[in-house]
Amino acid sequence: MNGAVLVAVAAAIGNLLQGWDNATIAGAVLYIKREFHLESEPTIEGLIVATSLVGATLITTCSGPISDWLGRRPLLIISSILYFVSGLVMLWSPNVYVLLLARLLDGFGIGLAVTLVPVYISETAPPEIRGLLNTLPQFTGSGGMFLSYCMVFGMSLMEAPSWRVMLGVLFIPSIIYFLLTVFFLPESPRWLVSKGRMLEAKKVLQRLRGREDVSGEMALLVEGLGVGTDISIEEYIIGPANDFTDDHDIAADKDHIKLYGPEQGHSWVARPVTGQSAIGLASRHGSMANQSLSLMDPLVTLFGSVHEKLPEQGSMRSMLFPHFGSMFSVGGNHPRNEDWDAESQARDGEDYASDGAAGDSDDNLQSPLISRQATSMDKDMVPPAHGSMSSMRHGSLITGNAGDPVGNTGIGGGWQLAWKWSEREGQDGKKEGGFKRIYLHQEGAPGSRRGSLVSLTGADAHADSEYIQAAALVSQSALYPKELVNENPVGPAMVHPSETVAKGPSWRDLFEPGVKHALAVGVGIQILQQFAGINGVLYYTPQILEQAGVGVLLSNLGLSSASTSLLISALTTLLMLPCIAVAMRLMDISGRRTLLLTTIPVLIISLILLVLGSLVDMGSVVNASISTVSVVLYFCFFVMGFGPIPNILCAEIFPTRVRGLCIAICTLTFWICDIIVTYSLPVMLKSIGLAGVFGLYAIVCIISFVFVYLKVPETKGMPLEVISEFFAVGAKQAAAAKEN
């Protein structure tokens, strides 16, 4: 995973530049006022600081759809160019108006970086460390602020500090960022798949994962082009075929899925557990810990029940069987056609035609969907109509070598991807068939539970057999959409997945139940984060620390008031870095939801202490001590939870086809709320006072805790496509709950 880590670090430099700029302007504005005599013109002074916010807000309105059109990487390159140009213009700035133009360009660069870096990291990171890597932007942003404060503090000690150099030096790190985006960062593999550029996507995945066999994840990315319909949660017992029956003809059994192992003749069978799955029951009635709370969103209990049922460590691949690593991939040395790009259409047409004449399919899976075995299975299989089986044998989903150490159906977080063929009678009485995709995850530890197996399957099992109980999320496959089969006589989206997204995302997609549900979570948590008080505490920190005697101590060292303020800000920012590092470690262990529910109460306590410190006179020393401790606690716990997690969640919960558009909406909400909070703070301080402001922030934090508890699910360790599928299930259950 070193490739994914290095790519995430390089991408997060965009946030380092954002933090660098935020801190630099805070120090430089002190000297800009003197040169341009702005003491009597606070509006111009405010514009110099706020123009970058305006630029970020404006660019965010279109960055999402453009990134869905052009890709993530080109916009990151444009962001680095904007940083570079704005730095040079600020270095030159002969007057205020040129400076305002430079700040606007800088805001464009900031807006692109803040919007797209979390999306890019989420789309390239493995599920197991996605939270850690997506906390990097918070770390690099705070690191950029610290470095910038140190630079500005050092320059403030000079006889004639130059604000142009303070601001213009931004162009130096922006050159490094530009070189990394152009020569090191690959395009997002999910975006490449959405455009049908499969060869490029596969090469990028191989580089990011550090292995050749990425067939399973390639399959996942194609499935991610659309959220399935008719979603259901089932439960399977999976084991070797002869564990269920010795002589029984598996092909005649309609209630199983046949899975193929890495060796010739090595096959596995999945049988549904009779009745409702454990996860399905838990999600319907709430997880074990939340069954008594009627206000709990079914989505939250669904995700919670998954994490309660499924193993926290290891993967299904490693825990199942010794040879489960490439469960659906049977080694074969056949030449493979890995190119799914548009030019393969004519070449694959013949295969579709020949398979299409093969006849009706059976109700169960007769052959491996993503592999071709050099055994007798090919002559035994009955391919489904329209040639979709052929297409699935010709894509880069296809084969993985038997000797590969990592299974090609592993899609991260211990999840596996499979398919089954199912049929039903249409309105005209003819059979209609299609693929159902299945996301599998182990529910219990492997072992020999003979009695349980016999009772669940009604079959005689061997005492020394190995099998597991697995949760299965079953839905319509994106590889075999009915509308695409009707429109394209050559074959389904397996060969040309770009056709499923050729029209691009539309506003109508936002009203799909799962997407709408995810937007409510994303927009809600962004609003609450901004109104939770971070800007107010940042604004007031220098005053609090001065009251605590830090300012007097530094003044005794011969520092000016400006230098003292900058050094205090640098020390405050330095406090954040080790706390963010702790959050990075915990993000994929404790989880996003747990971190929020753990850290928000500390924010509430800190704000209440700040209110008490403002209202109750306990002596200057006691008041200063309480205020200082409260500020430190607030900063440390904010950057561990409410700081990075909203952006992480927003980059995880939306389907691939609308991810850019939805992220743009969430980020636009972030910037608008940022502007509102920043400009309302001085007014609120005058109207309700400091105690009133912090009291209001405490109330917002209480509301935030309730919102997170009731509405925000746990997404750690889950592939992005599985998260989107669960949101669709949760929205469906929420609608059913309202009807009942």
XYZ file of C-alpha atoms in Angstrom:
740
model
C 0.000 0.000 0.000
C 3.034 2.291 -0.152
C 1.884 3.562 -3.540
C -1.459 4.739 -2.170
C 0.229 6.365 0.843
C 2.727 8.320 -1.271
C 0.007 9.464 -3.647
C -2.129 10.662 -0.711
C 0.803 12.560 0.810
C 1.532 14.262 -2.516
C -2.119 15.219 -3.029
C -2.401 16.591 0.530
C 0.249 19.221 -0.268
C -2.632 21.196 -1.780
C -4.060 21.546 1.738
C -0.626 22.454 3.075
C -0.655 25.440 0.709
C -4.144 26.347 1.914
C -2.998 26.338 5.539
C 0.139 28.238 4.574
C -1.929 30.963 2.897
C -4.447 31.249 5.751
C -1.697 31.836 8.296
C 0.341 34.140 6.061
C -2.482 36.572 5.356
C -3.266 36.757 9.085
C 0.252 38.089 9.698
C 0.741 40.058 6.483
C -2.454 42.098 6.855
C -0.856 43.946 9.790
C 1.774 45.374 7.431
C -0.569 45.811 4.444
C -2.684 48.187 6.534
C 0.313 50.368 7.266
C 1.507 50.644 3.653
C -1.877 51.385 2.100
C -3.217 53.357 5.107
C -6.244 51.160 5.583
C -6.772 51.904 9.277
C -9.733 54.079 8.340
C -11.023 51.681 5.687
C -11.944 48.422 7.417
C -14.012 47.306 4.408
C -10.935 47.096 2.154
C -9.000 45.364 4.916
C -11.777 42.817 5.272
C -11.879 42.288 1.509
C -8.161 41.503 1.373
C -8.705 38.681 3.845
C -12.085 37.540 2.528
C -11.477 37.628 -1.237
C -9.875 34.191 -1.109
C -13.022 32.890 0.633
C -15.132 34.413 -2.125
C -12.902 32.817 -4.778
C -13.072 29.428 -3.078
C -16.860 29.650 -2.858
C -17.233 30.637 -6.522
C -14.966 27.888 -7.877
C -16.636 25.277 -5.695
C -19.974 25.818 -7.454
C -18.575 24.337 -10.665
C -15.610 22.231 -9.507
C -17.658 19.078 -8.878
C -19.282 18.736 -12.323
C -16.025 19.757 -14.022
C -14.102 17.103 -12.101
C -16.676 14.520 -13.197
C -16.103 15.692 -16.788
C -12.331 16.277 -16.952
C -11.120 14.132 -14.057
C -9.677 14.778 -10.597
C -6.022 15.088 -11.600
C -6.403 17.925 -14.181
C -8.164 20.101 -11.612
C -5.436 19.421 -9.044
C -2.906 20.551 -11.665
C -4.968 23.702 -12.288
C -5.069 24.271 -8.520
C -1.258 24.187 -8.333
C -1.010 26.628 -11.271
C -3.430 29.019 -9.568
C -1.376 28.865 -6.370
C 1.772 29.614 -8.385
C 0.297 32.536 -10.364
C -1.350 34.085 -7.303
C 1.944 33.877 -5.402
C 3.808 35.719 -8.162
C 1.103 38.391 -8.449
C 1.081 38.927 -4.665
C 4.868 39.225 -4.766
C 4.493 42.027 -7.330
C 1.221 43.736 -6.162
C 1.748 47.481 -6.773
C -1.651 48.421 -5.313
C -4.625 47.084 -3.402
C -6.621 46.175 -6.510
C -3.917 43.928 -7.943
C -3.583 42.353 -4.504
C -7.342 41.660 -4.466
C -7.063 39.989 -7.889
C -4.212 37.819 -6.602
C -6.235 36.869 -3.542
C -9.150 35.878 -5.807
C -6.889 33.586 -7.869
C -5.509 32.157 -4.654
C -9.067 31.446 -3.508
C -9.725 29.546 -6.738
C -6.720 27.328 -6.021
C -7.825 26.808 -2.413
C -11.375 25.925 -3.458
C -10.202 23.284 -5.930
C -7.794 21.728 -3.436
C -10.260 21.639 -0.533
C -12.981 20.144 -2.735
C -11.010 17.554 -4.677
C -8.161 16.334 -2.457
C -10.492 14.372 -0.093
C -12.331 12.917 -3.118
C -9.068 11.955 -4.809
C -7.653 10.300 -1.694
C -10.895 8.404 -1.028
C -10.971 7.096 -4.592
C -7.348 5.908 -4.526
C -6.947 4.663 -0.938
C -7.591 1.073 0.207
C -10.618 0.836 2.536
C -8.457 -0.418 5.422
C -6.460 2.855 5.653
C -8.763 5.304 3.872
C -9.566 7.160 7.092
C -5.899 7.533 7.983
C -4.963 8.834 4.540
C -7.937 11.186 4.379
C -6.847 12.761 7.671
C -3.610 13.804 5.954
C -5.168 17.004 4.493
C -6.008 18.141 8.025
C -2.472 17.348 9.172
C -0.742 19.038 6.228
C -3.079 22.041 6.472
C -2.186 22.563 10.130
C 1.469 21.877 9.324
C 1.353 24.557 6.620
C -0.126 27.012 9.113
C 2.624 26.281 11.620
C 5.411 26.670 9.062
C 3.878 29.888 7.780
C 3.481 31.362 11.266
C 7.123 30.537 11.979
C 8.206 32.234 8.731
C 6.075 35.324 9.344
C 7.243 35.502 12.971
C 10.871 35.389 11.845
C 10.246 38.133 9.283
C 8.424 40.253 11.888
C 11.692 40.489 13.819
C 13.272 42.310 10.861
C 13.445 46.106 10.775
C 11.228 46.391 7.692
C 9.160 43.243 7.159
C 7.872 42.854 3.602
C 4.303 41.617 3.313
C 4.876 40.987 -0.420
C 7.578 38.445 0.366
C 5.386 36.895 3.079
C 2.558 36.332 0.605
C 4.604 35.787 -2.550
C 6.800 33.022 -1.157
C 3.756 30.795 -1.720
C 4.915 30.308 -5.306
C 7.918 28.204 -4.174
C 6.002 25.273 -2.579
C 3.400 25.598 -5.344
C 6.105 24.661 -7.869
C 6.714 21.430 -5.925
C 2.979 20.771 -5.878
C 2.753 21.383 -9.626
C 5.582 18.955 -10.383
C 3.991 16.277 -8.189
C 0.544 16.653 -9.762
C 1.962 16.510 -13.292
C 4.623 13.817 -12.960
C 3.651 11.722 -9.937
C -0.090 11.730 -9.261
C -2.125 9.291 -11.383
C -5.727 9.842 -12.334
C -8.350 8.387 -10.017
C -9.010 4.772 -11.087
C -12.708 5.178 -10.320
C -12.953 8.150 -12.657
C -11.047 6.240 -15.357
C -13.450 3.309 -15.093
C -16.416 5.673 -15.336
C -15.043 6.833 -18.676
C -14.361 3.323 -19.981
C -10.562 3.677 -19.790
C -10.009 0.260 -18.266
C -6.384 -0.347 -19.175
C -5.344 2.915 -17.534
C -7.468 2.180 -14.486
C -5.924 -1.255 -14.083
C -2.364 0.097 -14.363
C -3.131 2.788 -11.771
C -4.611 0.226 -9.379
C -1.604 -2.063 -9.801
C 0.667 0.850 -8.932
C -1.432 1.927 -5.947
C -1.839 -1.580 -4.521
C 1.645 -2.831 -5.345
C 0.455 -6.054 -6.944
C -0.457 -7.377 -10.366
C -3.771 -8.974 -9.496
C -6.413 -6.267 -9.066
C -9.264 -7.994 -10.888
C -11.606 -7.972 -7.910
C -11.208 -4.256 -7.350
C -11.620 -3.590 -11.070
C -14.907 -5.479 -10.891
C -15.913 -3.375 -7.903
C -15.203 -0.122 -9.746
C -17.382 -1.179 -12.664
C -20.165 -2.168 -10.281
C -19.802 1.232 -8.655
C -21.039 2.935 -11.816
C -24.559 2.385 -10.573
C -26.237 1.657 -7.270
C -28.169 -1.578 -7.560
C -31.921 -1.967 -7.534
C -34.010 -4.542 -5.681
C -31.407 -4.652 -2.920
C -31.725 -7.313 -0.266
C -29.615 -8.506 2.647
C -29.152 -12.245 2.830
C -27.007 -14.725 4.679
C -25.054 -17.633 3.237
C -23.210 -20.683 4.443
C -20.129 -21.067 2.226
C -18.057 -24.215 2.016
C -16.639 -26.846 -0.332
C -19.200 -28.358 -2.682
C -18.852 -31.894 -1.293
C -19.492 -30.626 2.233
C -23.102 -30.033 1.305
C -23.606 -33.202 -0.652
C -21.475 -35.922 -2.169
C -23.525 -37.065 -5.124
C -26.196 -34.465 -5.435
C -26.154 -32.594 -8.727
C -25.420 -29.030 -7.643
C -26.511 -27.634 -10.959
C -30.065 -28.787 -10.294
C -30.264 -26.906 -7.010
C -31.741 -23.442 -7.367
C -30.791 -22.234 -3.894
C -27.047 -21.961 -4.152
C -24.196 -20.131 -5.785
C -21.194 -22.049 -7.023
C -17.822 -20.442 -6.389
C -14.565 -21.627 -7.890
C -11.251 -22.045 -6.111
C -7.751 -21.562 -7.488
C -7.127 -25.183 -8.363
C -8.674 -27.455 -10.948
C -11.742 -29.174 -9.535
C -11.634 -27.019 -6.396
C -15.054 -25.415 -6.003
C -17.159 -23.911 -3.248
C -20.871 -23.570 -2.787
C -22.849 -20.837 -1.063
C -26.293 -21.712 0.253
C -28.732 -19.159 1.608
C -29.581 -19.409 5.294
C -33.294 -19.987 5.739
C -35.076 -16.909 7.013
C -33.966 -13.336 7.517
C -30.236 -12.713 7.818
C -28.865 -11.594 11.142
C -27.760 -8.282 9.726
C -31.089 -7.817 8.008
C -32.920 -8.362 11.286
C -30.575 -6.068 13.160
C -30.883 -3.365 10.537
C -34.673 -3.645 10.505
C -35.080 -3.407 14.263
C -31.912 -1.480 15.085
C -28.553 -2.751 16.199
C -28.282 -4.527 19.497
C -27.157 -1.353 21.262
C -29.824 0.887 19.714
C -32.982 -1.189 19.489
C -34.774 0.864 22.102
C -34.298 4.242 20.391
C -37.109 4.851 17.906
C -35.565 8.070 16.545
C -32.449 6.259 15.342
C -32.083 6.421 11.571
C -32.387 2.885 10.117
C -29.280 3.713 8.105
C -27.240 4.122 11.287
C -28.503 0.875 12.779
C -27.833 -0.909 9.486
C -24.182 0.158 9.435
C -23.926 -0.453 13.175
C -25.252 -3.988 12.890
C -22.716 -4.711 10.149
C -19.860 -3.647 12.399
C -21.324 -5.561 15.339
C -21.638 -8.765 13.343
C -18.524 -8.719 11.203
C -14.966 -9.437 12.349
C -12.885 -6.373 13.088
C -9.567 -7.856 12.051
C -8.441 -9.858 9.075
C -10.374 -10.403 5.914
C -12.785 -12.941 4.595
C -10.093 -14.044 2.208
C -7.605 -14.886 4.926
C -10.113 -16.309 7.412
C -12.103 -18.573 5.129
C -9.982 -21.304 3.640
C -6.335 -21.774 2.784
C -7.148 -21.390 -0.907
C -9.840 -18.755 -0.640
C -7.472 -16.023 -1.794
C -8.734 -16.144 -5.351
C -12.089 -17.664 -4.668
C -13.622 -16.872 -8.019
C -10.405 -17.005 -10.017
C -9.197 -20.280 -11.418
C -5.688 -20.260 -12.762
C -5.442 -20.459 -16.501
C -2.725 -19.539 -18.915
C -5.030 -18.301 -21.652
C -4.150 -15.052 -23.356
C -6.222 -12.250 -21.918
C -7.748 -9.239 -23.512
C -7.481 -6.576 -20.834
C -8.605 -3.670 -22.999
C -12.140 -2.515 -22.377
C -11.666 0.777 -24.189
C -13.908 1.840 -27.011
C -11.758 0.363 -29.737
C -12.541 -3.168 -28.475
C -16.206 -2.912 -29.461
C -15.951 -4.454 -32.923
C -13.549 -7.139 -31.761
C -15.899 -8.340 -29.024
C -19.017 -8.298 -31.147
C -18.495 -11.804 -32.486
C -18.196 -13.301 -29.033
C -21.436 -11.730 -27.981
C -23.195 -13.055 -31.055
C -21.970 -16.594 -30.599
C -22.798 -16.691 -26.905
C -26.151 -15.110 -27.486
C -27.266 -18.159 -29.435
C -26.293 -20.601 -26.736
C -29.685 -20.874 -25.078
C -31.346 -20.126 -21.784
C -29.378 -20.050 -18.579
C -29.912 -22.064 -15.477
C -31.188 -20.441 -12.297
C -27.847 -20.834 -10.588
C -24.319 -19.877 -11.486
C -22.854 -22.445 -13.849
C -19.429 -20.937 -14.448
C -17.005 -18.478 -12.917
C -17.949 -14.944 -13.847
C -14.511 -13.433 -13.717
C -12.284 -16.308 -14.680
C -11.802 -18.889 -17.357
C -10.722 -22.310 -16.162
C -8.786 -24.598 -18.473
C -10.882 -27.564 -17.418
C -14.116 -29.206 -18.353
C -16.178 -26.450 -16.797
C -16.426 -24.540 -20.083
C -18.182 -27.377 -21.818
C -20.511 -27.847 -18.859
C -21.621 -24.255 -18.523
C -24.725 -22.799 -20.080
C -24.051 -19.141 -20.786
C -26.813 -16.588 -20.307
C -28.366 -14.797 -23.197
C -26.989 -11.672 -24.829
C -23.461 -12.923 -24.483
C -22.853 -11.381 -21.100
C -20.927 -14.394 -19.866
C -18.527 -14.006 -22.737
C -18.072 -10.350 -22.000
C -17.285 -11.155 -18.411
C -14.602 -13.584 -19.531
C -12.969 -11.026 -21.770
C -12.608 -8.032 -19.492
C -9.946 -7.047 -17.047
C -12.202 -8.335 -14.293
C -11.318 -11.689 -15.613
C -8.467 -13.841 -14.590
C -6.064 -13.907 -11.772
C -3.243 -16.384 -11.632
C -3.604 -19.135 -9.130
C -0.268 -18.360 -7.579
C -1.055 -14.751 -6.786
C -0.745 -14.139 -3.054
C -3.743 -11.805 -2.942
C -7.126 -12.882 -4.195
C -8.473 -11.077 -7.196
C -11.972 -10.835 -5.781
C -10.894 -9.104 -2.583
C -12.298 -5.561 -2.716
C -10.957 -4.330 0.621
C -12.042 -4.392 4.227
C -12.581 -8.157 4.097
C -15.337 -7.864 1.490
C -15.614 -10.128 -1.556
C -17.499 -9.573 -4.798
C -19.458 -12.291 -6.619
C -22.353 -12.626 -9.033
C -25.194 -15.009 -9.667
C -27.483 -15.439 -12.631
C -31.195 -15.184 -11.893
C -34.307 -15.384 -14.022
C -37.947 -14.482 -13.735
C -40.926 -14.424 -16.015
C -41.651 -11.124 -17.737
C -45.024 -9.601 -18.495
C -45.154 -11.368 -21.857
C -44.522 -14.757 -20.250
C -40.945 -14.969 -21.495
C -38.053 -15.506 -19.150
C -36.001 -12.438 -18.282
C -32.519 -12.980 -16.909
C -29.836 -10.837 -15.401
C -26.848 -10.829 -13.113
C -27.197 -10.125 -9.432
C -24.095 -8.853 -7.721
C -23.289 -10.032 -4.232
C -21.062 -8.262 -1.709
C -19.955 -10.925 0.786
C -18.470 -10.495 4.222
C -17.870 -13.083 6.905
C -20.196 -12.973 9.902
C -18.481 -15.469 12.173
C -15.230 -17.290 12.732
C -14.439 -20.203 10.451
C -14.612 -23.667 11.849
C -16.486 -26.936 11.867
C -20.013 -26.257 13.054
C -21.509 -29.485 11.756
C -24.730 -29.302 13.682
C -25.382 -25.716 12.652
C -24.633 -26.475 9.037
C -26.913 -29.497 8.983
C -29.750 -27.559 10.571
C -29.368 -24.646 8.203
C -28.935 -26.503 4.963
C -30.614 -29.770 5.595
C -27.600 -31.553 4.182
C -25.094 -33.931 5.646
C -21.750 -32.250 6.203
C -18.311 -33.628 6.829
C -17.089 -33.158 10.361
C -13.724 -31.800 9.309
C -15.070 -29.340 6.749
C -14.217 -25.678 6.616
C -16.976 -23.195 5.989
C -18.136 -19.811 7.116
C -21.332 -17.874 7.554
C -21.320 -14.744 5.395
C -23.524 -11.691 5.089
C -24.544 -10.969 1.496
C -25.747 -7.691 0.037
C -27.547 -8.736 -3.147
C -28.704 -6.331 -5.862
C -29.000 -5.802 -9.603
C -25.579 -5.752 -11.242
C -24.342 -2.680 -13.058
C -22.747 -5.062 -15.559
C -26.050 -6.139 -17.021
C -28.462 -3.198 -17.025
C -31.616 -4.008 -18.932
C -31.807 -0.666 -20.681
C -28.250 -0.950 -21.996
C -28.813 -4.456 -23.363
C -31.826 -3.183 -25.268
C -29.945 -0.190 -26.676
C -26.659 -1.858 -27.547
C -26.754 -5.090 -29.575
C -23.022 -5.643 -29.026
C -23.149 -6.213 -25.305
C -23.715 -4.774 -21.860
C -21.745 -2.227 -19.878
C -19.066 -4.793 -19.170
C -17.361 -3.808 -22.415
C -18.429 -0.196 -22.551
C -19.143 1.020 -19.014
C -18.742 4.579 -20.251
C -22.117 4.222 -21.915
C -23.761 4.036 -18.510
C -22.390 7.476 -17.650
C -22.092 9.030 -21.094
C -24.635 11.689 -20.193
C -22.793 12.516 -16.975
C -24.400 13.241 -13.616
C -27.676 15.121 -13.576
C -29.508 17.027 -10.886
C -32.217 14.387 -11.068
C -29.736 11.843 -9.684
C -29.575 13.854 -6.464
C -33.184 12.935 -5.696
C -32.573 9.208 -5.649
C -33.354 8.022 -2.102
C -29.834 6.852 -1.250
C -28.136 9.959 -2.683
C -30.652 12.283 -1.040
C -30.095 10.540 2.289
C -26.321 10.871 1.926
C -26.630 14.559 1.009
C -28.660 15.214 4.141
C -25.879 13.671 6.235
C -23.069 15.455 4.361
C -24.632 18.925 4.284
C -25.845 18.631 7.862
C -22.472 17.746 9.318
C -20.719 20.511 7.327
C -23.130 23.129 8.685
C -22.760 21.921 12.257
C -18.963 21.793 11.992
C -18.746 25.464 11.001
C -21.170 26.613 13.700
C -19.439 24.539 16.397
C -17.167 27.462 17.268
C -13.749 26.807 15.770
C -13.531 30.257 14.153
C -14.615 31.979 17.338
C -12.082 30.131 19.471
C -9.310 30.821 16.943
C -10.254 34.500 16.923
C -10.207 34.737 20.707
C -7.177 32.529 21.439
C -4.512 35.288 21.388
C -6.602 37.333 23.845
C -7.093 34.334 26.131
C -3.410 33.466 26.137
C -2.489 37.094 26.772
C -4.788 37.047 29.811
C -2.977 33.918 30.961
C 0.267 35.874 31.026
C 1.835 34.375 27.911
C 1.817 37.752 26.189
C 3.507 39.471 29.129
C 6.151 36.758 29.263
C 6.929 37.136 25.559
C 6.900 40.930 25.783
C 9.539 40.725 28.499
C 11.698 38.947 25.936
C 11.653 42.106 23.821
C 9.052 41.012 21.255
C 6.666 43.490 19.697
C 2.914 43.023 20.004
C 2.700 41.821 16.376
C 5.510 39.292 16.900
C 3.919 38.129 20.141
C 0.571 37.547 18.436
C 2.198 35.554 15.631
C 4.226 33.413 18.012
C 1.128 32.654 20.100
C -0.691 31.573 16.939
C 2.259 29.375 15.956
C 2.268 27.682 19.368
C -1.493 27.148 19.152
C -1.149 25.520 15.738
C 1.722 23.363 16.976
C -0.610 21.894 19.599
C -2.839 20.560 16.821
C -0.246 18.398 15.060
C 0.221 15.567 17.616
C -3.561 15.426 18.148
C -4.186 15.045 14.417
C -1.550 12.302 14.362
C -3.508 10.464 17.084
C -6.704 10.903 15.048
C -4.970 9.450 11.993
C -4.120 6.349 13.984
C -7.636 5.961 15.402
C -9.660 6.830 12.291
C -9.662 3.265 10.949
C -9.597 1.568 14.368
C -12.221 3.364 16.465
C -14.005 4.725 13.418
C -15.398 8.080 12.344
C -18.653 7.914 14.275
C -16.980 6.780 17.496
C -14.405 9.577 17.315
C -17.129 12.172 16.825
C -19.228 10.841 19.696
C -16.129 10.794 21.916
C -14.686 14.222 21.069
C -17.829 16.383 20.772
C -18.659 16.088 24.530
C -15.185 17.467 25.291
C -15.916 20.430 22.985
C -19.154 21.055 24.901
C -17.363 20.965 28.267
C -14.608 23.274 26.989
C -17.103 25.847 25.709
C -19.095 25.740 28.963
C -15.863 26.356 30.895
C -15.125 29.340 28.624
C -18.600 30.711 29.384
C -18.013 30.295 33.126
C -14.599 31.917 32.824
C -16.228 34.930 31.187
C -19.161 35.280 33.590
C -17.729 34.304 36.983
C -14.889 36.281 38.525
C -12.675 33.744 40.306
C -9.564 35.877 40.209
C -7.407 36.722 37.230
C -5.077 33.762 37.672
C -7.883 31.192 38.031
C -9.882 32.662 35.149
C -6.845 32.746 32.891
C -5.933 29.165 33.796
C -9.459 27.873 33.126
C -9.620 29.722 29.809
C -6.222 28.464 28.697
C -6.988 24.833 29.569
C -10.376 25.103 27.841
C -8.874 26.499 24.641
C -6.183 23.829 24.543
C -8.747 21.055 25.109
C -11.044 22.502 22.469
C -8.325 22.679 19.825
C -6.932 19.241 20.558
C -10.269 17.443 20.436
C -11.682 19.458 17.538
C -8.845 18.456 15.217
C -9.234 14.831 16.340
C -12.898 14.646 15.359
C -14.960 17.510 14.029
C -12.045 18.927 12.057
C -11.237 16.151 9.560
C -14.236 13.792 9.755
C -16.884 15.853 7.894
C -14.669 15.994 4.795
C -13.800 12.303 5.150
C -17.450 11.291 5.376
C -18.489 13.493 2.458
C -15.805 11.888 0.290
C -17.062 8.382 1.164
C -20.843 8.322 1.127
C -21.763 9.295 -2.457
C -21.926 7.018 -5.534
C -19.183 7.383 -8.130
C -21.383 8.875 -10.822
C -22.450 11.873 -8.674
C -19.556 12.075 -6.220
C -18.052 15.232 -7.719
C -21.394 17.026 -7.847
C -22.336 16.059 -4.284
C -18.923 16.968 -2.907
C -19.253 20.381 -4.559
C -22.597 20.902 -2.785
C -21.126 19.920 0.590
C -18.015 22.073 0.111
C -20.119 25.026 -1.050
C -22.099 24.643 2.169
C -18.807 24.652 4.089
C -17.605 27.920 2.499
C -20.935 29.714 2.857
C -21.137 28.789 6.538
C -17.497 29.791 6.992
C -18.250 33.258 5.598
C -21.389 33.592 7.745
C -19.581 32.588 10.938
C -16.537 34.773 10.214
C -18.537 37.925 9.563
C -21.194 37.362 12.206
C -18.659 36.886 15.011
C -17.814 40.606 15.591
C -21.527 41.477 15.476
C -22.385 38.712 17.941
C -19.590 39.772 20.288
C -21.097 43.259 20.439
C -24.695 42.095 20.836
C -24.554 39.074 23.179
C -20.995 39.255 24.458
C -18.278 36.632 24.689
C -20.207 34.408 27.088
C -23.230 34.463 24.795
C -21.141 33.530 21.762
C -19.507 30.555 23.468
C -22.843 29.523 24.958
C -24.351 29.497 21.468
C -21.460 27.399 20.192
C -22.012 24.936 23.070
C -25.673 24.577 22.078
C -24.638 23.862 18.478
C -22.207 21.196 19.726
C -25.016 19.551 21.715
C -27.168 19.527 18.573
C -24.188 18.090 16.686
C -23.843 15.229 19.153
C -27.532 14.352 18.771
C -27.274 14.595 14.957
C -24.217 12.335 14.816
C -25.788 9.825 17.207
C -29.034 9.596 15.245
C -27.974 10.197 11.644
C -24.271 9.587 10.956
C -23.291 5.961 10.189
C -19.936 4.256 10.724
C -18.109 3.811 7.396
C -14.690 2.549 8.469
C -13.163 -0.298 6.473
C -15.943 -0.467 3.877
C -15.369 -0.054 0.116
C -16.953 3.109 -1.255
C -19.311 1.141 -3.484
C -20.556 -0.950 -0.556
C -21.189 2.234 1.450
C -23.320 3.634 -1.402
C -25.245 0.368 -1.554
C -25.929 0.468 2.175
C -27.163 4.056 1.884
C -29.648 2.867 -0.735
C -30.786 0.068 1.606
C -31.021 2.465 4.538
C -33.069 4.971 2.551
C -35.413 2.186 1.496
C -35.834 1.067 5.109
C -36.348 4.659 6.282
C -39.105 5.116 3.696
C -40.733 1.843 4.784
C -40.534 2.934 8.424
C -42.326 6.205 7.614
C -45.062 4.352 5.760
C -45.583 2.068 8.736
